């Protein structure tokens, strides 16, 4: 089991340091999953029940928030000074983003939509994470929680570039095969300009939302699942959990509008495939940040710019891009990664 071997040799820092047994790890998993799912579904129920405007990204902040809470409850040795600093910025951002999104911006908004104070905290947090990665001693403190920049830095270019190219080609295939039409016009130049602009902006202002999912899934949950079940079973279970976690939003009409059953099936298929790619990237680098980058690319590349300037799928399930045809293309890439181990 090559995939499991990569994990066993390089990626068990927190688990090994704690010398935990299987029973303890199962307890941590159970607590993490119960609270994460309960908090997510409760948020979605409250938003739906009271007719609130859903604030983009708030549910994405929950997995990492719960993971950090569990790390304190179970006294994780990965809670170094440097790790706590980054966690502090993330948690402050989370509290502010919820308050400014659902109550009122404390210092006004950027362009009338982006809460100013939480945006400032996000930028300061990212700058702090970069600074903490500049010194060897500080990086060492970040390593157990996979918050350091990592090793094998070439994978920060290779995997994201290939991943984006496949996603981009997949989006174009919707237009080529008549599975979608552009909302405005077919214009790849405008699409690329929008993609670059939005990637930079989202990376600066919304990195905590992508971190919110990826630290929860690709660090806290992944380390424990892989330790208990091995690489292959672990990544499959993780992908299913990740997909089921999205079920509430799909039932409420997001991601795959009007297709709650097929949409959930497509989502789980997609999260398993993307989970393999994201997990492989984290295992190769030992860092959560490459998963944050891949998640950022996913959301921006297939977002509004793609719908406007490439194609809006006529059927969100049976299409390329985030549809099952697009995930089938990504499955080939995932298979290549597994065999290359």
XYZ file of C-alpha atoms in Angstrom:
341
model
C 0.000 0.000 0.000
C 2.265 2.745 -1.280
C -0.067 5.585 -0.408
C -0.159 4.484 3.208
C 3.632 4.089 3.276
C 4.170 7.732 2.336
C 1.932 8.722 5.218
C 3.562 6.330 7.682
C 7.073 7.585 7.047
C 6.552 11.304 6.861
C 3.241 12.595 8.143
C 2.446 11.365 11.628
C 4.168 14.133 13.631
C 1.281 15.034 15.925
C -0.001 11.484 16.365
C 3.423 9.961 17.071
C 4.362 12.727 19.482
C 1.246 12.028 21.535
C 1.777 8.229 21.610
C -1.975 7.721 21.444
C -3.714 4.387 21.094
C -6.501 3.546 18.682
C -9.199 4.030 21.291
C -8.052 7.558 22.052
C -7.878 8.441 18.359
C -11.368 7.075 17.757
C -12.621 9.208 20.633
C -11.011 12.303 19.097
C -12.524 11.475 15.716
C -15.984 10.979 17.165
C -15.920 14.249 19.112
C -14.604 16.162 16.106
C -17.180 14.744 13.685
C -20.182 15.126 15.987
C -19.435 18.763 16.785
C -18.445 19.662 13.202
C -21.569 18.183 11.630
C -23.884 19.439 14.376
C -22.522 22.988 14.174
C -22.662 23.037 10.370
C -26.197 21.694 10.084
C -27.385 23.970 12.906
C -25.976 27.016 11.128
C -27.651 25.998 7.874
C -30.959 25.318 9.657
C -30.919 28.708 11.409
C -30.110 30.545 8.176
C -32.888 28.701 6.334
C -35.452 28.782 9.163
C -35.187 32.493 9.833
C -34.709 33.528 6.237
C -31.259 34.983 6.850
C -28.955 35.786 3.993
C -26.322 33.065 3.958
C -22.875 34.599 4.444
C -20.421 32.965 2.054
C -17.775 30.861 3.723
C -19.102 30.802 7.283
C -19.722 27.048 7.245
C -16.226 26.515 5.826
C -14.747 27.981 9.004
C -16.308 25.319 11.216
C -14.045 22.242 10.641
C -10.807 24.010 11.603
C -12.496 25.788 14.514
C -13.643 22.442 15.918
C -10.266 20.832 15.197
C -8.465 23.572 17.138
C -10.919 23.181 19.999
C -10.290 19.429 20.037
C -6.542 19.967 20.022
C -6.878 22.004 23.212
C -9.335 19.573 24.813
C -7.113 16.562 24.104
C -3.892 18.488 24.841
C -2.203 18.069 21.482
C 1.570 18.464 21.530
C 1.285 20.228 18.175
C 0.073 23.329 20.043
C 3.393 25.149 19.971
C 3.751 28.886 20.466
C 3.993 29.486 16.721
C 0.964 27.309 16.013
C -1.094 29.127 18.631
C -0.280 32.469 16.996
C -1.704 31.387 13.643
C -4.678 29.761 15.344
C -5.327 33.015 17.222
C -5.582 34.999 13.993
C -7.866 32.357 12.494
C -10.192 32.263 15.505
C -10.373 36.048 15.803
C -11.188 36.229 12.091
C -13.859 33.548 12.501
C -15.609 35.389 15.325
C -15.437 38.727 13.520
C -16.558 37.290 10.172
C -19.626 35.682 11.724
C -20.501 38.870 13.606
C -19.873 41.226 10.692
C -21.656 38.905 8.274
C -24.791 38.185 10.274
C -25.007 41.246 12.538
C -23.180 44.343 11.338
C -19.727 45.393 10.090
C -17.783 46.947 12.963
C -15.678 49.294 10.824
C -17.757 49.406 7.660
C -17.242 47.420 4.466
C -14.929 47.414 1.479
C -16.977 48.151 -1.619
C -20.109 47.722 0.452
C -19.682 43.930 0.642
C -16.437 42.958 2.401
C -16.352 43.590 6.181
C -13.324 45.815 6.757
C -12.152 44.648 10.186
C -12.241 40.914 9.454
C -10.476 41.621 6.146
C -7.693 43.441 8.002
C -7.328 40.508 10.415
C -7.119 38.102 7.466
C -4.323 40.084 5.824
C -2.403 40.455 9.095
C -2.811 36.730 9.759
C -1.438 35.802 6.352
C 1.525 38.149 6.772
C 2.194 36.624 10.190
C 2.080 33.072 8.781
C 4.598 34.080 6.102
C 6.919 35.716 8.651
C 6.781 32.659 10.918
C 7.913 30.539 7.975
C 10.999 32.668 7.347
C 13.014 31.482 10.356
C 14.070 27.861 10.833
C 13.252 27.832 14.559
C 9.753 29.177 13.943
C 9.135 26.752 11.066
C 10.071 23.924 13.405
C 7.334 25.098 15.764
C 4.807 25.080 12.929
C 5.744 21.662 11.544
C 3.805 19.350 13.933
C 0.510 21.010 12.944
C 1.555 21.129 9.272
C 1.460 24.938 9.310
C 4.974 25.333 7.935
C 5.503 25.874 4.221
C 6.644 22.277 3.882
C 9.172 20.342 1.853
C 9.355 19.329 -1.805
C 8.355 22.869 -2.763
C 8.268 21.962 -6.467
C 4.885 20.373 -5.780
C 3.494 23.846 -5.034
C 3.906 24.505 -8.752
C 3.474 21.086 -10.350
C 0.226 19.960 -8.713
C -1.675 23.296 -8.736
C -0.714 24.010 -12.366
C -1.785 20.572 -13.614
C -4.913 20.744 -11.473
C -5.888 24.158 -12.856
C -5.189 23.152 -16.469
C -7.410 20.068 -16.146
C -10.166 22.112 -14.520
C -9.846 24.818 -17.172
C -10.005 22.312 -20.043
C -12.963 20.633 -18.378
C -14.825 23.946 -18.179
C -14.185 24.612 -21.870
C -15.551 21.170 -22.767
C -18.955 22.290 -21.477
C -18.922 24.961 -24.175
C -17.447 22.698 -26.870
C -20.004 19.923 -26.382
C -22.949 22.246 -25.901
C -23.392 21.327 -22.241
C -23.360 24.977 -21.246
C -23.425 28.514 -22.570
C -21.559 31.594 -21.310
C -23.620 33.989 -19.242
C -22.143 36.945 -21.081
C -19.662 35.958 -23.808
C -17.049 33.294 -24.498
C -13.860 35.197 -23.705
C -10.853 33.328 -22.321
C -8.762 36.490 -21.926
C -11.342 38.086 -19.656
C -11.693 34.802 -17.794
C -7.936 34.595 -17.111
C -7.796 38.196 -15.967
C -10.719 37.600 -13.626
C -9.190 34.360 -12.360
C -5.842 35.979 -11.517
C -7.479 38.999 -9.871
C -9.912 36.942 -7.809
C -7.263 34.401 -6.795
C -5.071 37.150 -5.359
C -7.991 38.907 -3.683
C -9.526 35.728 -2.230
C -6.097 34.517 -1.154
C -5.513 37.711 0.820
C -8.982 38.307 2.245
C -10.566 34.865 2.484
C -7.690 32.453 3.135
C -9.181 31.594 6.567
C -12.282 30.115 4.906
C -10.210 27.726 2.773
C -7.950 27.019 5.743
C -11.114 26.384 7.744
C -11.936 23.318 5.705
C -8.462 22.123 4.847
C -6.965 22.163 8.331
C -10.019 20.331 9.628
C -10.116 17.718 6.876
C -6.562 17.445 5.557
C -4.710 17.720 8.886
C -6.797 16.884 11.944
C -9.137 14.337 10.377
C -6.720 12.969 7.799
C -3.932 12.229 10.285
C -6.277 10.254 12.488
C -8.085 8.387 9.715
C -4.847 7.425 8.001
C -3.315 6.239 11.258
C -6.350 4.076 12.027
C -7.267 2.807 8.559
C -4.203 3.317 6.360
C -3.840 5.532 3.311
C -6.261 3.986 0.829
C -9.169 3.386 3.185
C -8.435 6.621 5.011
C -8.623 8.822 1.928
C -11.828 7.088 0.804
C -13.496 7.579 4.195
C -12.283 11.181 4.316
C -13.718 11.896 0.862
C -17.099 10.457 1.848
C -17.183 12.463 5.082
C -16.241 15.628 3.216
C -19.002 15.019 0.680
C -21.704 14.195 3.224
C -20.760 17.339 5.155
C -21.915 19.322 2.093
C -25.295 17.588 1.971
C -27.104 20.352 3.844
C -26.108 23.057 1.389
C -27.034 20.835 -1.567
C -30.464 20.073 -0.121
C -30.930 23.828 0.340
C -30.224 24.358 -3.358
C -26.552 25.246 -3.546
C -23.817 23.591 -5.674
C -26.326 21.462 -7.645
C -29.590 23.485 -7.647
C -32.766 21.434 -7.797
C -30.976 18.084 -7.614
C -30.700 17.111 -3.942
C -30.205 13.378 -4.553
C -28.040 13.328 -7.673
C -26.289 16.441 -6.414
C -25.220 14.667 -3.245
C -24.010 11.666 -5.225
C -22.017 13.935 -7.532
C -20.598 15.840 -4.565
C -19.415 12.695 -2.781
C -17.850 11.396 -5.994
C -16.119 14.740 -6.441
C -14.891 15.044 -2.864
C -13.390 11.558 -2.998
C -11.489 12.443 -6.168
C -10.423 15.903 -5.005
C -9.635 14.421 -1.606
C -7.102 12.080 -3.182
C -5.427 14.970 -4.988
C -5.455 17.296 -1.988
C -4.276 14.574 0.398
C -1.484 13.545 -1.946
C -0.311 17.162 -2.100
C -0.330 17.468 1.706
C 1.499 14.177 2.137
C 4.185 15.184 -0.358
C 4.787 18.601 1.186
C 3.840 17.929 4.802
C 1.917 21.202 4.751
C -1.726 22.253 4.852
C -1.030 25.342 2.759
C -0.891 23.487 -0.551
C -4.397 22.129 0.130
C -5.537 25.671 0.932
C -4.128 26.768 -2.437
C -5.837 23.922 -4.310
C -9.164 24.667 -2.630
C -8.773 28.334 -3.540
C -8.089 27.417 -7.183
C -11.129 25.117 -7.232
C -13.560 27.758 -6.008
C -12.193 30.612 -8.106
C -11.616 28.710 -11.357
C -15.115 27.237 -11.414
C -16.842 30.293 -9.992
C -18.755 33.225 -11.504
C -16.024 34.084 -14.017
C -16.291 30.617 -15.574
C -20.082 30.909 -15.783
C -19.867 34.340 -17.385
C -16.979 33.890 -19.825
C -16.729 30.141 -20.553
C -19.997 28.319 -19.901
C -22.745 27.958 -17.350
C -23.655 24.234 -17.295
C -27.178 23.466 -18.457
C -27.209 20.516 -16.051
C -24.974 20.982 -12.999
C -24.655 17.231 -12.392
C -24.202 15.868 -15.921
C -21.528 18.280 -17.063
C -17.819 18.940 -16.996
C -16.209 21.195 -14.402
C -17.802 20.366 -11.021
C -20.158 17.861 -12.680
C -19.517 14.125 -12.870
C -17.839 14.345 -16.312
C -15.364 16.864 -14.963
C -14.690 14.758 -11.894
C -14.072 11.755 -14.151
C -11.248 13.721 -15.765
C -9.871 14.581 -12.326
C -10.130 10.887 -11.398
C -7.547 10.089 -14.066
C -5.176 12.620 -12.518
C -5.843 11.167 -9.062
C -5.070 7.676 -10.323
C -1.780 8.846 -11.822
C -0.793 10.411 -8.509
C -1.539 7.211 -6.633
C 0.532 5.112 -9.064
C 3.413 7.602 -9.009
C 3.923 7.167 -5.271
